[in-house]
Amino acid sequence: MTTGTPAAEADAHRDTIERLREQVCALHAELPRWNLVTWTSGNVSARVPGADLMVIKPSGVSYDDLRPEHMVVCDLDGRVVEGRHKPSSDTAAHAHVYRLRADVGGVAHTHSPYATAWAARGEAIPCAITAMADEFGGDIPVGPFALIGDDAIGRGIVDTLEGHRSPAVIMRGHGVFTIGADPAAAVKAAVMCEDVARTVHIARQAGPVPRLPQEHIDALHERYRNAYGQ
Amino acid sequence: MTTGTPAAEADAHRDTIERLREQVCALHAELPRWNLVTWTSGNVSARVPGADLMVIKPSGVSYDDLRPEHMVVCDLDGRVVEGRHKPSSDTAAHAHVYRLRADVGGVAHTHSPYATAWAARGEAIPCAITAMADEFGGDIPVGPFALIGDDAIGRGIVDTLEGHRSPAVIMRGHGVFTIGADPAAAVKAAVMCEDVARTVHIARQAGPVPRLPQEHIDALHERYRNAYGQ
Amino acid sequence: MTTGTPAAEADAHRDTIERLREQVCALHAELPRWNLVTWTSGNVSARVPGADLMVIKPSGVSYDDLRPEHMVVCDLDGRVVEGRHKPSSDTAAHAHVYRLRADVGGVAHTHSPYATAWAARGEAIPCAITAMADEFGGDIPVGPFALIGDDAIGRGIVDTLEGHRSPAVIMRGHGVFTIGADPAAAVKAAVMCEDVARTVHIARQAGPVPRLPQEHIDALHERYRNAYGQ
Amino acid sequence: MTTGTPAAEADAHRDTIERLREQVCALHAELPRWNLVTWTSGNVSARVPGADLMVIKPSGVSYDDLRPEHMVVCDLDGRVVEGRHKPSSDTAAHAHVYRLRADVGGVAHTHSPYATAWAARGEAIPCAITAMADEFGGDIPVGPFALIGDDAIGRGIVDTLEGHRSPAVIMRGHGVFTIGADPAAAVKAAVMCEDVARTVHIARQAGPVPRLPQEHIDALHERYRNAYGQ
């Protein structure tokens, strides 16, 4: 799809990369705002459209201190192309998703507490409320336990989301990964995932919670995708 | 009650509409402040007194970005009369309430987590604490599941609130709708609904929670309506 | 103890009253800060030392809008002595406490959610953690259900706290009242009451929670009263 | 290791002490920010490297009012060397840890609600999620109940952490103590301890939560210590 070295690609997409550094940095502020992250956990990335590159958070940097120039440019094997910082320790997982899913332009990852509680039990979140049908189009599925550091997490994300409408997967014993056409959509899915994980958890504490009928889920999701927003 | 086209009506109520745009926009800030909404969910509207018009939030706009000029003026069939934005996807439900309930001047809608948890189970919130007797005058009832987009939700709201003192209804599998004499009262009811939904939920986690005796509920509600506030 | 009309008493304590208006107003900011109140619920008062007077929040005024000049001066029968606003609807309860407890200089009232959940079940909070032994010196007791408006709540507070070290009482089906030597101490007790109500609730969700041995409670409370702080 | 009186030692480490006053004061802001403390509870200290001294929070001072000059310099028997304020009532526990653990440069203490709920039951937090394996390398252990005021708490901390990778211990019926190579690491451990205490608590409310296999815990912890951050 592209040619030349990753560094040459980065030069050829200079303006886009600078814009994505700003956007990815700004989107990170949504994670503490919606109480999805603790200390330095969590990360967001964006694909550089038209290049085999991505822009991602540096590892272990405080959310207060994040600046656009700290964002790291990596190729889609997770190798650093530009940046004075080490990239997120989850870079390999993000990169794998971009390599296998050409439709994905953004990825987000959190250990948000309610969603991670479902992950700790390894239980999918049943689609029990209309907000969940809207955004996720069904249950939020559980992916396998996988160790960090190689393609295992990325493969688990891609394999699990295959055949689901949900842009979110809860990885067993770990936390949440979300995908989107762009990084804002991935962050929105992470925010909504925690919201519905919390509401359905609270609901079930007091009694059985029925799944919505599939035909209603289908109708809600279809409408939300086509009629909601500006 | 009024004459002429909706656009002529809007012109005839220009000052009121501008004031309501300001007020409805400002009231939306209460929804994230009290943790009732996530991302762009939730909405508030106001009837334009003396006209068959309402002022409502645009669809899918961030709470940070909402400005009075973004508020959309619709007629009471939910059709846009003034505004560069699409109105809330819940506009038809708001409009239906205004058409059938002449006493209602404001409507609010949220997916606030504790109230929506009761909605997911389809369970009314029993009137177990004095704050609930004050504001709701009894249980908060459950309305039917209804799909978004036509009068079904609005009918469910109006039918369910018929015969209850409560200005709040929790719609099965969906969330909360509240009504008031003006939009501030509807927003207050949405805030209080989540507060009591949470407290009664927490209470029941640890044992049985008795409903207050009806005579006490009646006395508290009567006093609150007549003696509370300035 | 004092002579003359309440208005003359207020004149004779002008400087103290102005100082207490400032202090009581400022202390109200602690209630939303620590998530103890919703909308306009909750209130704080201070005795005017040496006079049969108290300074209390006006009824139903937004926390954002509270200013020292809004605070209402009442006599200890709850009648307004100075103020353009109606006093809190809980004024009679505060006044009763000041009349019967000469050692009390401040009273606070909230519907804070975890403490009110214990109140909804009518269950005392067992002294299970050292922070609770420190501040409360034992269990936080439950007072009777009482309707607002006359001395019934005040009597329930005074009768229940008799024979307990706790400066907090959870009134059945209602919420929390706390007392202190001054209004800051009463507010602190309200903040700590919600904190321990939450922690002990969470603890019990997952299994039995032993009460601390009485000798340890005694030792902790004694030390806290004498050795903590500046 | 050092010679002379504590006051002479303090003079010999003047610049370090001033820097630590600033740092310890600033780190205290993290405790309310992450909802770990209520009113004036909680405290952080730092060892003065190369001296038998520590810098610690004053007792019972509001987080809003804390300034670097309020921090108290104590020797490692907990006696005040410099400072106009009384030191934290937990000073003896901090001092004991510094005396027995030469590798510890910072200590933090909170009554954070979810971790203290585990403490109230006297139950260790099982290592069920990768974030916990990363930071704690296994379960967070429970230490004995001990009264404040002498070495008992300090001994309980040191004895319990012996043989665990965890920098956090939950003291039965009390709360959390954490250690670190420096005070920032101790504060980070306190923040993460509450985060995992909450997530594992929520997870267990809805069903059994498996511990991660030991080999995965080992691999995650090893990687986190060596590969995470800048």
Short mmCIF file of N, CA and C in Angstrom, two decimals, chain C residues 117-179:
data_model
loop_
_atom_site.label_atom_id
_atom_site.label_comp_id
_atom_site.label_asym_id
_atom_site.label_seq_id
_atom_site.Cartn_x
_atom_site.Cartn_y
_atom_site.Cartn_z
N ALA C 117 -28.62 4.58 53.35
CA ALA C 117 -28.97 3.18 53.08
C ALA C 117 -29.07 2.39 54.39
N TRP C 118 -28.14 2.61 55.32
CA TRP C 118 -28.28 1.97 56.65
C TRP C 118 -29.57 2.47 57.30
N ALA C 119 -29.87 3.76 57.15
CA ALA C 119 -31.09 4.32 57.74
C ALA C 119 -32.34 3.68 57.15
N ALA C 120 -32.32 3.40 55.84
CA ALA C 120 -33.49 2.82 55.19
C ALA C 120 -33.80 1.42 55.74
N ARG C 121 -32.75 0.70 56.13
CA ARG C 121 -32.96 -0.60 56.77
C ARG C 121 -33.17 -0.46 58.26
N GLY C 122 -32.84 0.72 58.82
CA GLY C 122 -32.94 0.92 60.26
C GLY C 122 -31.90 0.12 61.03
N GLU C 123 -30.68 0.13 60.50
CA GLU C 123 -29.63 -0.71 61.08
C GLU C 123 -28.47 0.16 61.53
N ALA C 124 -28.03 -0.02 62.76
CA ALA C 124 -26.85 0.70 63.27
C ALA C 124 -25.60 0.25 62.52
N ILE C 125 -24.62 1.15 62.40
CA ILE C 125 -23.37 0.79 61.74
C ILE C 125 -22.41 0.27 62.80
N PRO C 126 -22.00 -1.01 62.66
CA PRO C 126 -21.11 -1.57 63.68
C PRO C 126 -19.69 -1.00 63.57
N CYS C 127 -19.07 -0.84 64.72
CA CYS C 127 -17.73 -0.23 64.77
C CYS C 127 -16.69 -1.26 64.40
N ALA C 128 -16.37 -1.32 63.12
CA ALA C 128 -15.55 -2.41 62.59
C ALA C 128 -14.18 -1.96 62.12
N ILE C 129 -13.92 -0.66 62.10
CA ILE C 129 -12.62 -0.18 61.62
C ILE C 129 -12.12 0.92 62.55
N THR C 130 -10.81 1.09 62.56
CA THR C 130 -10.21 2.02 63.53
C THR C 130 -10.66 3.46 63.29
N ALA C 131 -10.88 3.84 62.03
CA ALA C 131 -11.32 5.21 61.76
C ALA C 131 -12.67 5.48 62.43
N MET C 132 -13.46 4.46 62.56
CA MET C 132 -14.77 4.59 63.19
C MET C 132 -14.64 4.66 64.71
N ALA C 133 -13.75 3.85 65.25
CA ALA C 133 -13.48 3.93 66.69
C ALA C 133 -12.95 5.33 67.03
N ASP C 134 -12.05 5.84 66.19
CA ASP C 134 -11.47 7.17 66.42
C ASP C 134 -12.56 8.23 66.55
N GLU C 135 -13.36 8.36 65.49
CA GLU C 135 -14.29 9.49 65.39
C GLU C 135 -15.58 9.25 66.18
N PHE C 136 -16.05 8.01 66.21
CA PHE C 136 -17.39 7.75 66.76
C PHE C 136 -17.35 7.01 68.10
N GLY C 137 -16.22 6.39 68.42
CA GLY C 137 -16.07 5.73 69.72
C GLY C 137 -17.02 4.56 69.91
N GLY C 138 -17.51 3.99 68.83
CA GLY C 138 -18.44 2.87 68.92
C GLY C 138 -19.35 2.85 67.70
N ASP C 139 -20.45 2.11 67.82
CA ASP C 139 -21.41 2.04 66.72
C ASP C 139 -22.04 3.41 66.47
N ILE C 140 -22.52 3.60 65.26
CA ILE C 140 -23.36 4.77 64.96
C ILE C 140 -24.80 4.30 65.11
N PRO C 141 -25.52 4.87 66.08
CA PRO C 141 -26.85 4.33 66.41
C PRO C 141 -27.94 4.81 65.46
N VAL C 142 -29.06 4.09 65.50
CA VAL C 142 -30.24 4.42 64.69
C VAL C 142 -31.28 5.10 65.57
N GLY C 143 -31.77 6.23 65.12
CA GLY C 143 -32.87 6.90 65.80
C GLY C 143 -34.20 6.53 65.17
N PRO C 144 -35.30 6.95 65.78
CA PRO C 144 -36.63 6.56 65.31
C PRO C 144 -37.02 7.27 64.02
N PHE C 145 -37.98 6.71 63.31
CA PHE C 145 -38.61 7.45 62.23
C PHE C 145 -39.43 8.58 62.84
N ALA C 146 -39.31 9.76 62.28
CA ALA C 146 -40.09 10.89 62.79
C ALA C 146 -40.41 11.81 61.63
N LEU C 147 -41.59 12.40 61.67
CA LEU C 147 -41.97 13.34 60.61
C LEU C 147 -41.32 14.69 60.86
N ILE C 148 -41.03 15.38 59.78
CA ILE C 148 -40.44 16.71 59.82
C ILE C 148 -41.49 17.72 60.28
N GLY C 149 -41.03 18.79 60.92
CA GLY C 149 -41.93 19.90 61.17
C GLY C 149 -42.13 20.29 62.61
N ASP C 150 -41.97 19.33 63.53
CA ASP C 150 -42.07 19.72 64.93
C ASP C 150 -40.85 19.17 65.67
N ASP C 151 -41.00 18.94 66.98
CA ASP C 151 -39.85 18.50 67.77
C ASP C 151 -39.51 17.03 67.61
N ALA C 152 -40.30 16.28 66.86
CA ALA C 152 -40.15 14.81 66.86
C ALA C 152 -38.75 14.39 66.41
N ILE C 153 -38.24 15.00 65.36
CA ILE C 153 -36.89 14.61 64.90
C ILE C 153 -35.85 15.02 65.95
N GLY C 154 -35.97 16.23 66.44
CA GLY C 154 -35.01 16.69 67.45
C GLY C 154 -35.00 15.79 68.68
N ARG C 155 -36.18 15.40 69.13
CA ARG C 155 -36.25 14.50 70.28
C ARG C 155 -35.59 13.17 69.97
N GLY C 156 -35.84 12.67 68.77
CA GLY C 156 -35.22 11.39 68.38
C GLY C 156 -33.70 11.48 68.36
N ILE C 157 -33.18 12.61 67.89
CA ILE C 157 -31.72 12.78 67.86
C ILE C 157 -31.16 12.79 69.28
N VAL C 158 -31.75 13.63 70.12
CA VAL C 158 -31.22 13.79 71.48
C VAL C 158 -31.36 12.50 72.27
N ASP C 159 -32.52 11.85 72.17
CA ASP C 159 -32.73 10.61 72.92
C ASP C 159 -31.77 9.52 72.46
N THR C 160 -31.55 9.43 71.16
CA THR C 160 -30.70 8.35 70.65
C THR C 160 -29.24 8.58 70.99
N LEU C 161 -28.78 9.81 70.90
CA LEU C 161 -27.36 10.06 71.17
C LEU C 161 -27.03 9.96 72.66
N GLU C 162 -28.05 10.13 73.50
CA GLU C 162 -27.88 9.90 74.94
C GLU C 162 -27.29 8.51 75.16
N GLY C 163 -26.17 8.47 75.81
CA GLY C 163 -25.57 7.18 76.12
C GLY C 163 -24.72 6.60 75.01
N HIS C 164 -24.48 7.37 73.95
CA HIS C 164 -23.52 6.97 72.92
C HIS C 164 -22.42 8.03 72.84
N ARG C 165 -21.22 7.58 72.51
CA ARG C 165 -20.16 8.56 72.23
C ARG C 165 -20.34 9.19 70.86
N SER C 166 -21.04 8.49 69.98
CA SER C 166 -21.13 8.91 68.58
C SER C 166 -21.73 10.30 68.45
N PRO C 167 -21.08 11.19 67.68
CA PRO C 167 -21.70 12.47 67.34
C PRO C 167 -22.66 12.36 66.15
N ALA C 168 -22.88 11.15 65.65
CA ALA C 168 -23.77 10.95 64.50
C ALA C 168 -24.88 9.98 64.85
N VAL C 169 -26.07 10.26 64.34
CA VAL C 169 -27.19 9.33 64.46
C VAL C 169 -27.81 9.19 63.07
N ILE C 170 -28.17 7.96 62.70
CA ILE C 170 -28.87 7.78 61.43
C ILE C 170 -30.35 7.59 61.74
N MET C 171 -31.15 8.49 61.26
CA MET C 171 -32.58 8.50 61.58
C MET C 171 -33.30 7.59 60.59
N ARG C 172 -34.03 6.66 61.12
CA ARG C 172 -34.68 5.59 60.34
C ARG C 172 -35.50 6.16 59.17
N GLY C 173 -35.23 5.63 57.99
CA GLY C 173 -35.97 6.03 56.80
C GLY C 173 -35.69 7.44 56.33
N HIS C 174 -34.66 8.08 56.88
CA HIS C 174 -34.47 9.49 56.59
C HIS C 174 -33.02 9.82 56.20
N GLY C 175 -32.11 9.90 57.19
CA GLY C 175 -30.74 10.28 56.88
C GLY C 175 -29.95 10.52 58.15
N VAL C 176 -28.94 11.39 58.06
CA VAL C 176 -27.95 11.56 59.12
C VAL C 176 -28.10 12.91 59.80
N PHE C 177 -28.01 12.93 61.12
CA PHE C 177 -27.79 14.16 61.87
C PHE C 177 -26.52 13.99 62.69
N THR C 178 -25.72 15.05 62.72
CA THR C 178 -24.49 15.02 63.52
C THR C 178 -24.42 16.28 64.37
N ILE C 179 -23.73 16.13 65.49
CA ILE C 179 -23.54 17.25 66.40
C ILE C 179 -22.05 17.45 66.65
#
